Short mmCIF file of C-alpha atoms in Angstrom, two decimals:
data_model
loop_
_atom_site.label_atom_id
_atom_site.label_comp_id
_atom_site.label_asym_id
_atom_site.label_seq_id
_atom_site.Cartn_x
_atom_site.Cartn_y
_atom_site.Cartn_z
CA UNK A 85 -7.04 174.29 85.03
CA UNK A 86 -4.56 176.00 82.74
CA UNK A 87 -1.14 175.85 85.06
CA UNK A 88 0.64 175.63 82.19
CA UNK A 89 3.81 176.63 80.37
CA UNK A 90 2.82 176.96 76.68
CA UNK A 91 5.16 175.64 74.12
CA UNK A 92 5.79 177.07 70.77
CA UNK A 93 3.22 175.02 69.33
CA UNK A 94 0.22 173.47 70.71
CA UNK A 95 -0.77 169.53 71.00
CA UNK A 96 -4.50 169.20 70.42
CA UNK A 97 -4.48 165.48 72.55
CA UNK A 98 -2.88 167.13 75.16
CA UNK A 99 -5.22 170.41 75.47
CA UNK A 100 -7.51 167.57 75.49
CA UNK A 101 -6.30 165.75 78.22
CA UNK A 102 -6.58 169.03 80.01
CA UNK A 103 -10.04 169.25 79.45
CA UNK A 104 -10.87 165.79 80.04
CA UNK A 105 -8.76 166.43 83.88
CA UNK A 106 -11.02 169.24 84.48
CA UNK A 107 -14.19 167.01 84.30
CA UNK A 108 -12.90 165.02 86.52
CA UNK A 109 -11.93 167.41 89.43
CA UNK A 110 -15.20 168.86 88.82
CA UNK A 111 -16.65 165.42 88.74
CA UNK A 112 -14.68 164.75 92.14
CA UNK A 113 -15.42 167.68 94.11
CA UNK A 114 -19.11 167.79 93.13
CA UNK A 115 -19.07 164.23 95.14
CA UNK A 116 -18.56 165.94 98.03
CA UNK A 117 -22.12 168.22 98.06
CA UNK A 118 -24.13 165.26 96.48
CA UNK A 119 -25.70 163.38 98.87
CA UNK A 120 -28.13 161.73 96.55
CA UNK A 121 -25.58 158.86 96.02
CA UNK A 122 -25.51 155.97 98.18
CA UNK A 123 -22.11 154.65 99.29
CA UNK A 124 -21.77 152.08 96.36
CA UNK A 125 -23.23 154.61 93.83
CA UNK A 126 -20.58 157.38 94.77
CA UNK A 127 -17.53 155.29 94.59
CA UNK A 128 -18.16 154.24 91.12
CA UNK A 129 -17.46 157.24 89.91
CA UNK A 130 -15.23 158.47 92.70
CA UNK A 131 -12.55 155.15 91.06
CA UNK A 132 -13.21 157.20 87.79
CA UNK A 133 -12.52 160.83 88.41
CA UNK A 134 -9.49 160.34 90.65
CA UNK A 135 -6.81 161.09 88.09
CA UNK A 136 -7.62 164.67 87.58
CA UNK A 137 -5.13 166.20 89.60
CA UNK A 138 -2.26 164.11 88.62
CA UNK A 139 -3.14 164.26 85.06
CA UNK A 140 -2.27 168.13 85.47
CA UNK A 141 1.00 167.82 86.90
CA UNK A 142 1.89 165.46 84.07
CA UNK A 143 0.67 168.10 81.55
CA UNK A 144 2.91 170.16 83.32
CA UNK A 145 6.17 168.45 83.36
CA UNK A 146 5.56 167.63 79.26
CA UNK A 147 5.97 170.67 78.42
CA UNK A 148 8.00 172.28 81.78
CA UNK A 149 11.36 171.52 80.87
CA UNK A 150 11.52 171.67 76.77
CA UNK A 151 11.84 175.54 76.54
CA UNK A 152 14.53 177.69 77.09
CA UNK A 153 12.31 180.21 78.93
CA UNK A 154 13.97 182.13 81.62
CA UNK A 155 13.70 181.14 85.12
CA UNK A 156 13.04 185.01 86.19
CA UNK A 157 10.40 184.93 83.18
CA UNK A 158 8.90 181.81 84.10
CA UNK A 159 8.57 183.08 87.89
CA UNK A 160 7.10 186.27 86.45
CA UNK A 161 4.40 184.56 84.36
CA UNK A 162 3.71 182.66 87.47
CA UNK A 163 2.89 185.28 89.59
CA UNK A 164 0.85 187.26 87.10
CA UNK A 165 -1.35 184.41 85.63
CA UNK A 166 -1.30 182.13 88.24
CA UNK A 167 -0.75 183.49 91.83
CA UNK A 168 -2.75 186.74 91.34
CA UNK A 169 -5.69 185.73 90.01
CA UNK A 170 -5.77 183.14 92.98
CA UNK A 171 -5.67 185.51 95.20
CA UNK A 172 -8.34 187.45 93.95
CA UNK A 173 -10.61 184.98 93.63
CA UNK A 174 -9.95 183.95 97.26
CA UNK A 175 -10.54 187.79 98.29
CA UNK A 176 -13.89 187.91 96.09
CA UNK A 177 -14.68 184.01 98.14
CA UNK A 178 -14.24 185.74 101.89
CA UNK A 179 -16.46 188.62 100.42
CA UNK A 180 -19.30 186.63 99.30
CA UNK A 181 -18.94 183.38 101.24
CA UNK A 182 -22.33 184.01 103.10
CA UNK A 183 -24.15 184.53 99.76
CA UNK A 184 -22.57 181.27 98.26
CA UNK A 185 -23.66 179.52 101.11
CA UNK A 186 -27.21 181.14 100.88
CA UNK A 187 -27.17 182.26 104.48
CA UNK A 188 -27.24 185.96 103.28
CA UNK A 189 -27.86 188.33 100.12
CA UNK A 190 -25.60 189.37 97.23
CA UNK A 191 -26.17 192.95 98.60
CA UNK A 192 -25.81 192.07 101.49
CA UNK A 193 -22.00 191.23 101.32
CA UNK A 194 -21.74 194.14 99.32
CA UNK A 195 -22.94 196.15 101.92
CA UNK A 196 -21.59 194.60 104.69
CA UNK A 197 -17.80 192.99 103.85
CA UNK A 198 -16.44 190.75 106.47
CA UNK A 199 -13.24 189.67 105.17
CA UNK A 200 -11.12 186.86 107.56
CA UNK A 201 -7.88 188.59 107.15
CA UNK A 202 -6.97 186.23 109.98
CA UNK A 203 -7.41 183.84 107.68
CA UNK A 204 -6.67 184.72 104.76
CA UNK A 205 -2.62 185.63 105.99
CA UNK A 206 -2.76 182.21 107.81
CA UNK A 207 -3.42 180.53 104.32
CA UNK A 208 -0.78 182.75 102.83
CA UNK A 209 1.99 182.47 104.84
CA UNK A 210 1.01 178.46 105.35
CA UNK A 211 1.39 178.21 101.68
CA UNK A 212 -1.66 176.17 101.81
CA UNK A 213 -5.21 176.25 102.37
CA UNK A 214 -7.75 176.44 105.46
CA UNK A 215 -9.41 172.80 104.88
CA UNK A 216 -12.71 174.45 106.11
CA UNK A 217 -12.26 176.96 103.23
CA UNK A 218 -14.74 177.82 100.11
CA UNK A 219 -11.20 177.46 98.47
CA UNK A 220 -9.57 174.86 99.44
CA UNK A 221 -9.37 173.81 95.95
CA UNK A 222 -6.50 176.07 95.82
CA UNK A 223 -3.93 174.14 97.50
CA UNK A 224 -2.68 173.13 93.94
CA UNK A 225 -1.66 176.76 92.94
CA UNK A 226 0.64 176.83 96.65
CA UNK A 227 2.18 173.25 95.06
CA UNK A 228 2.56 174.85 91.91
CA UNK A 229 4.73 177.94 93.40
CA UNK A 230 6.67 175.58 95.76
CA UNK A 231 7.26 173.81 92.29
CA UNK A 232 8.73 176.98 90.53
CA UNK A 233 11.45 177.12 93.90
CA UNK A 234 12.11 173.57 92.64
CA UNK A 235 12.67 174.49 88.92
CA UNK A 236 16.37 175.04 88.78
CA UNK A 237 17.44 171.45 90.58
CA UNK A 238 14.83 169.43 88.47
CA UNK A 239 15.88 171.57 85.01
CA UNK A 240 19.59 170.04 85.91
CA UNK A 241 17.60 166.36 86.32
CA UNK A 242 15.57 166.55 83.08
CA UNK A 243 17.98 166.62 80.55
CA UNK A 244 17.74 163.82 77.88
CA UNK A 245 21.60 162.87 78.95
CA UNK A 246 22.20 159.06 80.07
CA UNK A 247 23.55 160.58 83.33
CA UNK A 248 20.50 162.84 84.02
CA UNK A 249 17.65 159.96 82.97
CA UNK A 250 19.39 157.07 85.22
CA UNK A 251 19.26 159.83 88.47
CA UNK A 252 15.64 160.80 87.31
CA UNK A 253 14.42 157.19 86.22
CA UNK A 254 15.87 155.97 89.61
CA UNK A 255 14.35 158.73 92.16
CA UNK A 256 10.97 157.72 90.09
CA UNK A 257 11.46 153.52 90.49
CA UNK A 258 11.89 154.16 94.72
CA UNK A 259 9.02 156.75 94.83
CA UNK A 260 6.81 154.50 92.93
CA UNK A 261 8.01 151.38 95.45
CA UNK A 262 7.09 154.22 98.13
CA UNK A 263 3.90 154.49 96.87
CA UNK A 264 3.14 151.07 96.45
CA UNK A 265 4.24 150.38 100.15
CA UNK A 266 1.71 152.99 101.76
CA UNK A 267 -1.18 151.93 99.42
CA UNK A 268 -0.68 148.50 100.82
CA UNK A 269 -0.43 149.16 104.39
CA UNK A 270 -3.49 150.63 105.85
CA UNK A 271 -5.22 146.96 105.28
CA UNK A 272 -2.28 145.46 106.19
CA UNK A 273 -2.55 147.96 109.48
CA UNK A 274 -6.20 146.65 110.03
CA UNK A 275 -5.63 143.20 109.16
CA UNK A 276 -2.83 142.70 111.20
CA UNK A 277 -4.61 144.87 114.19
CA UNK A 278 -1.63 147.52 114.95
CA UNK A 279 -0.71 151.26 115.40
CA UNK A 280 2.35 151.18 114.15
CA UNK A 281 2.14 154.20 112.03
CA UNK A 282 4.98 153.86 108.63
CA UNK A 283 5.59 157.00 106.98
CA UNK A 284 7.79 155.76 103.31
CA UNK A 285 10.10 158.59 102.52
CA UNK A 286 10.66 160.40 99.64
CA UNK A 287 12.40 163.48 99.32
CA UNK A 288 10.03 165.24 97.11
CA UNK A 289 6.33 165.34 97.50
CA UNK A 290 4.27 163.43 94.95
CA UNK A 291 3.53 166.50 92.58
CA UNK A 292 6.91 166.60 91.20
CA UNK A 293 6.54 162.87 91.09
CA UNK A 294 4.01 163.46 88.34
CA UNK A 295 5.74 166.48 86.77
CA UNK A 296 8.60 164.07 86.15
CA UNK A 297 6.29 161.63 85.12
CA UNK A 298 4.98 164.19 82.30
CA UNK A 299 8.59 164.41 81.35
CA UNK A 300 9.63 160.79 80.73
CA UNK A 301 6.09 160.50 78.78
CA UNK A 302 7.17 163.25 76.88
CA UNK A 303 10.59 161.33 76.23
CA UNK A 304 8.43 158.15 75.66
CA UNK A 305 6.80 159.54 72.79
CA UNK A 306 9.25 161.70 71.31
CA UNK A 307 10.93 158.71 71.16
CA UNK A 308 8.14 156.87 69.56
CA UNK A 309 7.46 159.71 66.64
CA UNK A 310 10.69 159.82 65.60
CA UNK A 311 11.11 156.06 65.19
CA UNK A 312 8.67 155.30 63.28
CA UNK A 313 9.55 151.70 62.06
CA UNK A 314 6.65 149.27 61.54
CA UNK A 315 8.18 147.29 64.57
CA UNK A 316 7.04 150.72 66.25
CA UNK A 317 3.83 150.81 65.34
CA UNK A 318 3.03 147.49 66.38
CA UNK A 319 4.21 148.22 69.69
CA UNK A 320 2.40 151.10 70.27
CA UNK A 321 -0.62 149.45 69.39
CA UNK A 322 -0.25 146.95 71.88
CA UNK A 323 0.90 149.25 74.46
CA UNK A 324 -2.88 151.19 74.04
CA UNK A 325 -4.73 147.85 74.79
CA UNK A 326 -2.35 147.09 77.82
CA UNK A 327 -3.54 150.89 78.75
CA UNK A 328 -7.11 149.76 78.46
CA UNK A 329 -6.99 146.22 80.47
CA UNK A 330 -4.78 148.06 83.22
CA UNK A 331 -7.19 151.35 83.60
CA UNK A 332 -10.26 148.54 83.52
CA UNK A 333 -8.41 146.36 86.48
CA UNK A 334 -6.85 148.84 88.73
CA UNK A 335 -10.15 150.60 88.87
CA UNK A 336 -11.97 147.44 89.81
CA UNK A 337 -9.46 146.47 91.95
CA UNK A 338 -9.56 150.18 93.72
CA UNK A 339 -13.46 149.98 93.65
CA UNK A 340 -13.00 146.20 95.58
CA UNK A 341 -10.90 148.07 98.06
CA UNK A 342 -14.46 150.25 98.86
CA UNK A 343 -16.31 147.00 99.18
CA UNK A 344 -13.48 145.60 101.57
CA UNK A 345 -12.84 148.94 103.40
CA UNK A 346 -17.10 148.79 104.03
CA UNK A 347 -16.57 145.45 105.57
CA UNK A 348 -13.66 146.33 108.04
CA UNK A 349 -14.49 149.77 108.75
CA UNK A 350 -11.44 151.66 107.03
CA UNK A 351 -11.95 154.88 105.67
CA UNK A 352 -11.79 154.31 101.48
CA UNK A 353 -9.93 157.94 101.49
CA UNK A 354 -6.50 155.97 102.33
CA UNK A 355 -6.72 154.71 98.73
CA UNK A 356 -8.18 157.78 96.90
CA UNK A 357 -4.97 159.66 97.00
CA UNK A 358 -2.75 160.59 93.80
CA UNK A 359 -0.48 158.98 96.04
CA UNK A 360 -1.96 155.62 95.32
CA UNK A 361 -0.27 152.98 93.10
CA UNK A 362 -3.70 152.47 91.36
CA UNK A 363 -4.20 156.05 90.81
CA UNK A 364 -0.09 156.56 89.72
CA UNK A 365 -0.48 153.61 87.00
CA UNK A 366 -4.52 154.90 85.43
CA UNK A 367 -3.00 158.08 85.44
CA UNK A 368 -0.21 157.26 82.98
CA UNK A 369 -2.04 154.78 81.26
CA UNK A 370 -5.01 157.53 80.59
CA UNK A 371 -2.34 160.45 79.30
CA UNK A 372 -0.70 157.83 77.07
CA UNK A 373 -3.61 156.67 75.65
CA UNK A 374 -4.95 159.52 74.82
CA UNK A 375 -2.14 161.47 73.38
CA UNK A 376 -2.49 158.57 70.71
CA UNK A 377 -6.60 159.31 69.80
CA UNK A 378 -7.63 160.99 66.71
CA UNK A 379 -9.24 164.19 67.01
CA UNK A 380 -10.75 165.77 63.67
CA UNK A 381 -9.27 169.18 62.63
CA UNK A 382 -12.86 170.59 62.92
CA UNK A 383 -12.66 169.51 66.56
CA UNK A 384 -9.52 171.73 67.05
CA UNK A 385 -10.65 175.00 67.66
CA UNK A 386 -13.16 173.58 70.62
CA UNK A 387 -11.09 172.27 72.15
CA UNK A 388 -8.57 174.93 72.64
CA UNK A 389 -11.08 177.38 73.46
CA UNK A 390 -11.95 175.06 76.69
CA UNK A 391 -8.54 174.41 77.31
CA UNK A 392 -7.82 177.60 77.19
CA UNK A 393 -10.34 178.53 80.53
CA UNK A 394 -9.62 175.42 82.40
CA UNK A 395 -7.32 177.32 84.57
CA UNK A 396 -10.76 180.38 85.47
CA UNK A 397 -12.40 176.97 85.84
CA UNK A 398 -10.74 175.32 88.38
CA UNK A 399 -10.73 178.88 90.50
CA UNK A 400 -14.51 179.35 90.11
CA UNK A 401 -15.51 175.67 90.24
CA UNK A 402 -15.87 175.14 93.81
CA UNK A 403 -18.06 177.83 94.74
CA UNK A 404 -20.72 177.35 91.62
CA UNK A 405 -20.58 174.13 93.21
CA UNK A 406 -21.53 175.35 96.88
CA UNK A 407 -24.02 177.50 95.91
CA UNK A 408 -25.80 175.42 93.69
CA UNK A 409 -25.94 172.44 96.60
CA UNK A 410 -26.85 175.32 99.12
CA UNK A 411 -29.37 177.05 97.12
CA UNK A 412 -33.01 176.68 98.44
CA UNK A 413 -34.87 176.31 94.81
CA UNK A 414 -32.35 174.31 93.44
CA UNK A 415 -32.33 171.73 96.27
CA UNK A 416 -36.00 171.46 95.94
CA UNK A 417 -35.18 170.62 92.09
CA UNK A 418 -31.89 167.98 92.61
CA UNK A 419 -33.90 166.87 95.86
CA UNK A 420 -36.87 165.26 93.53
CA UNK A 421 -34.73 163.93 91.41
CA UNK A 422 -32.71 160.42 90.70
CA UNK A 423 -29.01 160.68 92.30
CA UNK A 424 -27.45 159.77 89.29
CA UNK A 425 -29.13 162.45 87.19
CA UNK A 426 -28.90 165.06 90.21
CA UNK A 427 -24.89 164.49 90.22
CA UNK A 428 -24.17 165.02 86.64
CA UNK A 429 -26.64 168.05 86.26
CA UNK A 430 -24.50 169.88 89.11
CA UNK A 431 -21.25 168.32 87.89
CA UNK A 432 -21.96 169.74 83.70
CA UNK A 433 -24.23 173.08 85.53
CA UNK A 434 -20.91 174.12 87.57
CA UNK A 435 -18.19 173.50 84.87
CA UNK A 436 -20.71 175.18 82.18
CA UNK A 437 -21.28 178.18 84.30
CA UNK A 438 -17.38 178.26 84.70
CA UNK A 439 -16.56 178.18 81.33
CA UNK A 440 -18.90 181.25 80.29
CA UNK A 441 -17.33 183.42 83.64
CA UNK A 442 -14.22 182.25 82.42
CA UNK A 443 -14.65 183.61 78.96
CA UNK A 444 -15.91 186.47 80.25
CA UNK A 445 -12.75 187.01 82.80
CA UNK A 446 -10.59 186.27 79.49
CA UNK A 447 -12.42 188.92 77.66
CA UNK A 448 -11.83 191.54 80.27
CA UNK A 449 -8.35 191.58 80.81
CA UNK A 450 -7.95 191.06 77.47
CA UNK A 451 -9.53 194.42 77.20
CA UNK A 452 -7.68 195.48 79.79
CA UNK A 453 -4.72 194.67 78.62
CA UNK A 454 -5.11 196.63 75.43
CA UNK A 455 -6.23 199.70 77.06
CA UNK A 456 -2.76 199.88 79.15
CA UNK A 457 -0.72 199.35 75.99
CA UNK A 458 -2.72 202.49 74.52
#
């Protein structure tokens, strides 16, 4: 995914981070055409691969609100890199959603388009979309527009002022004790054998939550570079390994919550959400470690090639994904083999296959691109 506002200059850990997030909505979505998992099997990873999402938003708000870009420019760039290409690619899904789910022939959609324009406005004028869609991956690019309507009120809240960060730090403290409530109460719900349904306001949704996240991390370490007493060092040092024990326990503790919601029949789902206190804390924990890892110069170039196509990946991802799982002769294949093995080859087959349509995509309207300026 590549929702991004670039900066002047680019921060190798966090393309990485970007990359790593990538894998893991991959990862997450491949989970649900894999059936060679059993329940235990598929929740081990699911505790792993949950922060994808939210690691996004807080790539986002690190780099959102430190340039003096133009709001009409941003909202331009938005359109044109984001919401267009979207759109095609949901177009180009309606085309050839019989062919990705091997009901039909390539030619066959060619030949004979059936496009759910029914549909497809519903989705667009829902601003989200169809949950029974080939795309309903896409939901994040409708929470990334309803973020740019946003832009102006939060640019006025992220301003490194004592004023601005006690408003900002103190929306953040309630929606985290929010979160924390409606983690909690679904067992507490089946535990204590009620209906009562509690909806814990907040008066954003939890995206923004995370964009402003990326922003006080962004603070955090600014803060941290520029210090750079010994005192400082030490602490940083310490704050990695707190990272590490706290990514380690929440995710046991989230994968004890599968074990307890298989013994009281609760759907685990209630506790997979980014809206999850276990998922809000790895999340931070994970960007902050690893804006602080090494990675060699050599390494550099890699990794901002990826990054650069995580955006074409995210679009294409789900669909590679369906019509790998749907495929006749590649069931027969994943079919005879281990589940483990099965997931990961579909998981590394789907973002691979991404990556070089990406590239490919890149290289066209780069092309493209030159021949209008000509």
């Amino acid at each position: 995914m590549d929702i991004k506002m670039k900066s002047d200059k680019r921060n190798v850990n966090i393309e990485f981070i970007r990359i790593l997030a990538c894998f893991m909505v991959v990862f997450l979505h491949t989970l649900s055409f894999n059936k060679g998992l059993n329940y235990y099997e598929e929740n081990i990873i699911r505790v792993f691969v949950l922060n994808g999402v939210a690691l996004f938003w807080m790539i986002t708000g690190y780099f959102m609100f430190t340039s003096e870009k133009k709001y009409s420019l941003r909202v331009k760039n938005t359109l044109l890199s984001i919401f267009i290409p979207a759109m095609i690619i949901i177009l180009l899904t309606q085309l050839f959603a019989p062919w990705l789910k091997s009901r039909q022939s390539l030619l066959y959609c060619l030949m004979n388009p059936d496009l759910d324009w029914k549909t497809i406005f519903s989705d667009f004028f829902s601003w989200q979309v169809n949950n029974t869609s080939i795309c309903m991956h896409l939901w994040y690019v409708w929470a990334y527009m309803r973020l740019m309507i946003w832009f102006p009120l939060l640019r006025l809240l992220c301003k490194n002022e004592e004023k601005e960060n006690k408003i900002r730090r103190g929306y953040l403290l309630l929606t985290f004790l929010c979160m924390a409530l409606s983690s909690i109460w679904p067992v507490l719900q089946q535990l204590l054998k009620t209906d009562l349904k509690v909806t814990f306001f907040s008066p954003f949704d939890i995206n923004i939550f995370y964009v402003l996240l990326g922003y006080e991390m962004y603070i955090w370490l600014k803060n941290e570079r520029e210090s750079g007493c010994f005192w400082n060092n030490i602490t940083t040092g310490m704050m990695k390994k707190v990272s590490v024990v706290l990514i380690v326990l929440m995710n046991m503790l989230l994968f004890g919550v599968s074990l307890l919601c298989k013994e009281i029949d609760l759907k685990f789902n209630n506790f997979t959400s980014i809206k999850t206190i276990t998922v809000i804390i790895t999340t931070v924990c994970i960007f902050y470690i690893f804006m602080h890892i090494n990675i060699k110069n050599s390494l550099n170039k890699v990794v901002y090639f990826i990054a650069d196509k995580t955006f074409y990946i995210y679009l294409l991802h789900y669909m590679i994904i369906r019509k790998i799982t749907t495929s006749a002769d590649f069931k027969k294949v994943l079919n005879s083999m281990n589940g483990w093995l099965s997931f990961f080859i579909i998981s590394l087959s789907a973002f691979l296959i991404s990556l070089m349509a990406a590239t490919l995509i890149r290289f066209a309207v780069k092309g493209f691109r030159r021949c209008l300026k000509k």
